[in-house]
Tab-separated table of C-alpha atoms in Angstrom:
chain	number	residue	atom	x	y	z
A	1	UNK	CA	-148.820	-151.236	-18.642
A	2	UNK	CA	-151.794	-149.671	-16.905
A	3	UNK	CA	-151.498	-148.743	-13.096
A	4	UNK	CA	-154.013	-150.146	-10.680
A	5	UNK	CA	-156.210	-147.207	-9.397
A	6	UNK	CA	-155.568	-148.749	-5.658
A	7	UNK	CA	-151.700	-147.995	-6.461
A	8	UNK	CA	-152.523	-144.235	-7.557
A	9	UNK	CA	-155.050	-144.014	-4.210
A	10	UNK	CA	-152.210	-145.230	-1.995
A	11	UNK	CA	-149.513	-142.662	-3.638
A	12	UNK	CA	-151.954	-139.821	-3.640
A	13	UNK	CA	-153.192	-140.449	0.259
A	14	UNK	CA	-149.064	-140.641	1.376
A	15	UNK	CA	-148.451	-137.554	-0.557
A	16	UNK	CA	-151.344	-135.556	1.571
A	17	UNK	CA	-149.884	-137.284	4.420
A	18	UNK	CA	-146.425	-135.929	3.624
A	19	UNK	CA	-147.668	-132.291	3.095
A	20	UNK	CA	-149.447	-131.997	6.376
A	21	UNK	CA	-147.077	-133.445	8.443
A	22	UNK	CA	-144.569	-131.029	7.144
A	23	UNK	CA	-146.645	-127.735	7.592
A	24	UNK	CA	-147.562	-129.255	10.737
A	25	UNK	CA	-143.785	-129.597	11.716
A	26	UNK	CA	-143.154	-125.871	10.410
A	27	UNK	CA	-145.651	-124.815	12.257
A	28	UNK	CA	-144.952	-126.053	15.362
A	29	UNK	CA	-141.320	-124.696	14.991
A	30	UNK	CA	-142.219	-121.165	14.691
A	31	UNK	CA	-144.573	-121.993	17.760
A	32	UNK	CA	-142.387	-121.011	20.604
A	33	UNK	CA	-141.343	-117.483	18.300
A	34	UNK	CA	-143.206	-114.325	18.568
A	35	UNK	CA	-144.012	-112.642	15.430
A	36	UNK	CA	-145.199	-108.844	15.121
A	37	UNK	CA	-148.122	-108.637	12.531
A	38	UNK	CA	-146.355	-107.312	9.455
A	39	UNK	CA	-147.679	-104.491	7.654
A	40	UNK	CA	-148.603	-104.239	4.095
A	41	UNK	CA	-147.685	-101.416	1.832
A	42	UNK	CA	-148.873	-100.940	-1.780
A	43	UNK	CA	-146.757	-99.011	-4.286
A	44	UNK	CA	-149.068	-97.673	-6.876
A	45	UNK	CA	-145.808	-97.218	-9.111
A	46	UNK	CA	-142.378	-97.317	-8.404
A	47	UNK	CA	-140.535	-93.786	-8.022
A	48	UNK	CA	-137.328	-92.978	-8.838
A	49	UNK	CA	-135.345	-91.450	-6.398
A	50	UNK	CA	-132.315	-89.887	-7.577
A	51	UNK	CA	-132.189	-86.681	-10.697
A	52	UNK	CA	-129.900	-89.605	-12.715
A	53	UNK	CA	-132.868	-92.094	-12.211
A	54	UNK	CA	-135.887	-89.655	-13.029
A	55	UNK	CA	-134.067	-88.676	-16.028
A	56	UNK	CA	-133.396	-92.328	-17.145
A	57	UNK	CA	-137.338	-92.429	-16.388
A	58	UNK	CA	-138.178	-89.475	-18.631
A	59	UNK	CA	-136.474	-90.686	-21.756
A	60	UNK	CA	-137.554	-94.562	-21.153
A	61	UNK	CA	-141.347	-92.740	-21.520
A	62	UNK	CA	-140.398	-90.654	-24.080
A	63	UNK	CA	-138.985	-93.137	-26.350
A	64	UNK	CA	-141.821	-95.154	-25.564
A	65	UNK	CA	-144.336	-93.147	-26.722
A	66	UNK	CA	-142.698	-91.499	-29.857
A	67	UNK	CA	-142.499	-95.213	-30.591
A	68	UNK	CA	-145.793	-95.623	-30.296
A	69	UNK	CA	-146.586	-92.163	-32.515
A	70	UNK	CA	-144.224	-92.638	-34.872
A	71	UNK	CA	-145.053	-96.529	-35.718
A	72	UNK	CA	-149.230	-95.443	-35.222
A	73	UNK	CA	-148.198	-93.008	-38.195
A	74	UNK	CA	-146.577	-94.449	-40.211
A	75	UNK	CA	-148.682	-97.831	-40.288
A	76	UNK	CA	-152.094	-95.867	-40.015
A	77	UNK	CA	-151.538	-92.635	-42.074
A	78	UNK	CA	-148.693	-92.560	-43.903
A	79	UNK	CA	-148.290	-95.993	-45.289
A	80	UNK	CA	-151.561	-96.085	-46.959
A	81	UNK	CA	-151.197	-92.550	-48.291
A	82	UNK	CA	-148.407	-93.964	-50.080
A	83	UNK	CA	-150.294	-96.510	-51.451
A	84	UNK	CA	-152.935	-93.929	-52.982
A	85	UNK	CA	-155.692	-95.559	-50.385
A	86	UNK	CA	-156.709	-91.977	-48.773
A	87	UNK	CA	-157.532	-91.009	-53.045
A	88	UNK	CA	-161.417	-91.296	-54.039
A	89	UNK	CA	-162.617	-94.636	-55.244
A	90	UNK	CA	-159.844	-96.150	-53.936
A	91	UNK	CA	-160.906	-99.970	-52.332
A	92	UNK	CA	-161.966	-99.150	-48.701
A	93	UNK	CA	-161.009	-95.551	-48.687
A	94	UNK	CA	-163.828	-95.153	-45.816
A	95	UNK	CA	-162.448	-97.734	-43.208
A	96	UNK	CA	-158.825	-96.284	-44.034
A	97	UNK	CA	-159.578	-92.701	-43.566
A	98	UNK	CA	-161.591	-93.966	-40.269
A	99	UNK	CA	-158.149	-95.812	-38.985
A	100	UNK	CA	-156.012	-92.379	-40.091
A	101	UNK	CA	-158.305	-90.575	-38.116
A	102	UNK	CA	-158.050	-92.481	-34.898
A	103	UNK	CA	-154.230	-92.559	-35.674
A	104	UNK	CA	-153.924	-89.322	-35.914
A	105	UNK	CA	-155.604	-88.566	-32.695
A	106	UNK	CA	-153.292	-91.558	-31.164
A	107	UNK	CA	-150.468	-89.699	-32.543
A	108	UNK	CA	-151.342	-86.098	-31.195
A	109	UNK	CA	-151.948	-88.222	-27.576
A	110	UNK	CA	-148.610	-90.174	-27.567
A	111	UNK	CA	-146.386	-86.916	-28.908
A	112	UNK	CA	-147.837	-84.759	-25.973
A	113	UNK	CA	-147.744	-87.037	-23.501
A	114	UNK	CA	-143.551	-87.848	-24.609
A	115	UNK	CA	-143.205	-84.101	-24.877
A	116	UNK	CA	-144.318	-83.624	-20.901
A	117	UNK	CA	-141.785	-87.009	-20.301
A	118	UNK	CA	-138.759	-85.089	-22.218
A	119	UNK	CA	-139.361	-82.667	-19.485
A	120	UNK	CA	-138.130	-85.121	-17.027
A	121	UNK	CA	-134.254	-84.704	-19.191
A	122	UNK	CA	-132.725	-81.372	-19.721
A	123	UNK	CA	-131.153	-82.673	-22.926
A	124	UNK	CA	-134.550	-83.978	-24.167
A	125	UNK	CA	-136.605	-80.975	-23.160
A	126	UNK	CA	-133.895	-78.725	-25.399
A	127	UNK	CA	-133.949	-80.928	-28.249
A	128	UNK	CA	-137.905	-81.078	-28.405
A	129	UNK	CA	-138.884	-77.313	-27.565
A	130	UNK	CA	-138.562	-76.209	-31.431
A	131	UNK	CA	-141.121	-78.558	-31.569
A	132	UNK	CA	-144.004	-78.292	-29.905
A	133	UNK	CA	-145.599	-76.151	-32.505
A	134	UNK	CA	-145.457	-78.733	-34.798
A	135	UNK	CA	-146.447	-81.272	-32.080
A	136	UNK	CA	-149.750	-78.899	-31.337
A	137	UNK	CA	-150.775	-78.091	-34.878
A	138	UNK	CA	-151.118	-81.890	-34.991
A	139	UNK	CA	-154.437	-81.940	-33.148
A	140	UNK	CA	-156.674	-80.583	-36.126
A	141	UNK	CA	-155.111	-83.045	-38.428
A	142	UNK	CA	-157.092	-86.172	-37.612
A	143	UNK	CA	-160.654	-84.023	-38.881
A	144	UNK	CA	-158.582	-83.640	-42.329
A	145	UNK	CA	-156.821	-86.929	-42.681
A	146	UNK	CA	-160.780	-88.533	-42.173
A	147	UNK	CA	-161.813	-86.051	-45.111
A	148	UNK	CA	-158.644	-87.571	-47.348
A	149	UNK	CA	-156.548	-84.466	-47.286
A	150	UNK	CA	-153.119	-85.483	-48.149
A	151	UNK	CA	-151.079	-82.306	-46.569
A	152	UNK	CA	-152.025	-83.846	-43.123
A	153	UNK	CA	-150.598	-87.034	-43.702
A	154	UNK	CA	-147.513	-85.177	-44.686
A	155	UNK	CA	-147.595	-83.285	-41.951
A	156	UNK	CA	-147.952	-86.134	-39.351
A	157	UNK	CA	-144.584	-87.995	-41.136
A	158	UNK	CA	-142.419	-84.769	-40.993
A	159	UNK	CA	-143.317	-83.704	-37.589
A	160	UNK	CA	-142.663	-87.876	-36.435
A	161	UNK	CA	-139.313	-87.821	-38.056
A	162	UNK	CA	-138.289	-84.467	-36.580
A	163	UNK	CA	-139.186	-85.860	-33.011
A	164	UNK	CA	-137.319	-88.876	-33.941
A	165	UNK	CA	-134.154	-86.961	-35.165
A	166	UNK	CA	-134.492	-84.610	-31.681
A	167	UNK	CA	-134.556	-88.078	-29.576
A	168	UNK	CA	-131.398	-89.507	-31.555
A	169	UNK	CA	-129.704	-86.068	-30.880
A	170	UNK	CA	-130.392	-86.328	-27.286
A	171	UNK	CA	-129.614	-90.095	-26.701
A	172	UNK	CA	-132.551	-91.211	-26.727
A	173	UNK	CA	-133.315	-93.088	-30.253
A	174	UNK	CA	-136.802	-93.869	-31.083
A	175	UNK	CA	-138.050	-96.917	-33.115
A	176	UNK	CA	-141.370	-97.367	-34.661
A	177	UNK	CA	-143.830	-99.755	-32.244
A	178	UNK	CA	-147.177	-100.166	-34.218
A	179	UNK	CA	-150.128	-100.021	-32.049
A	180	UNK	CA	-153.372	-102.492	-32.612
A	181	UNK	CA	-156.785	-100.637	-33.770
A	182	UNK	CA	-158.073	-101.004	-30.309
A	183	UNK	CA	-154.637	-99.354	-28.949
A	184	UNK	CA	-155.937	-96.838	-31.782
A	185	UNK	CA	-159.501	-96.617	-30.360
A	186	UNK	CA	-158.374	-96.897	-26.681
A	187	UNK	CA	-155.327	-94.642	-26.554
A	188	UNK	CA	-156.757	-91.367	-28.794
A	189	UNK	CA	-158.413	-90.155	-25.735
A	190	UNK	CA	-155.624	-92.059	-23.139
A	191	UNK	CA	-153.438	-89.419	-21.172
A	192	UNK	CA	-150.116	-90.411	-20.523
């Protein structure tokens, strides 16, 4: 059964009436209080305080970000050289080898940017420092993985599970978090 639109106009025009007589009422309450103007403070980020917290901080990043290599690797670059897509004549070998390319740069990104969070954790800084030559002789891959060579998608996949070993060894276990092409094409150049 239909409502009359006088019934709705009558519970609408009490419910206004209800709602300003209230803030009225409030506000004639805190009438006879004096209030100091309060003052606003923006935190950019929040800050951790204590060593125990910045540490907890430092492998939170860190896992994040080897996540972030390790799933842009293996969904980007290794994955399809498994499949034989990086090979010549293979069905949109291009577009691949583009995608590997901007992985691999999203790799390089993410693995020095967790590799300057590890420094935040004793434990994570010693189980990463055999590898930042590996980590640094990433950053010519991406120029061979666009050109098909299949040593740099090796390369990427050893160097990925090596930092994911270290993080397990240091309590800090990292699981594969595939980024989106535009996470690929935003985050090569991202620092972090």
């Amino acid at each position: 059964m239909p409502v009359p639109i006088r019934r709705l106009a009558v519970a609408l025009t009490l419910c206004c009436a209800l709602l300003a007589g209230s803030t009225a009422w409030a506000t004639s309450q805190g009438a006879g209080q004096r209030t100091e103007p309060a003052a606003v403070v923006a935190a950019a980020t929040p800050s951790p305080t204590t060593s125990a917290e910045k540490q907890k901080f430092a492998k939170t990043r860190f896992v994040a970000n080897a996540g972030l290599a390790a799933g842009a690797t293996y969904e980007w670059i290794w994955k399809p050289y498994k499949e034989g897509k990086f090979k010549k004549g293979a069905h949109g070998r291009k577009w691949t080898l583009v995608k590997a390319g901007l992985a691999g740069a999203f790799t390089y990104n993410r693995l020095k940017a967790a590799t300057r969070n590890a420094q935040g954790d004793p434990t994570l800084s010693k189980a990463l420092a055999p590898l930042n030559a590996a980590i640094a002789s990433l950053k010519d891959l991406p120029a061979k993985l666009r050109k098909g060579d299949g040593s740099a998608a090796k390369s990427f996949n050893d160097t990925i599970n090596k930092v994911k070993d270290a993080g397990k060894d240091a309590g800090a276990p990292v699981q594969n978090k595939v980024p989106s092409t535009s996470d690929l094409k935003n985050g090569a150049n991202a620092n972090g």
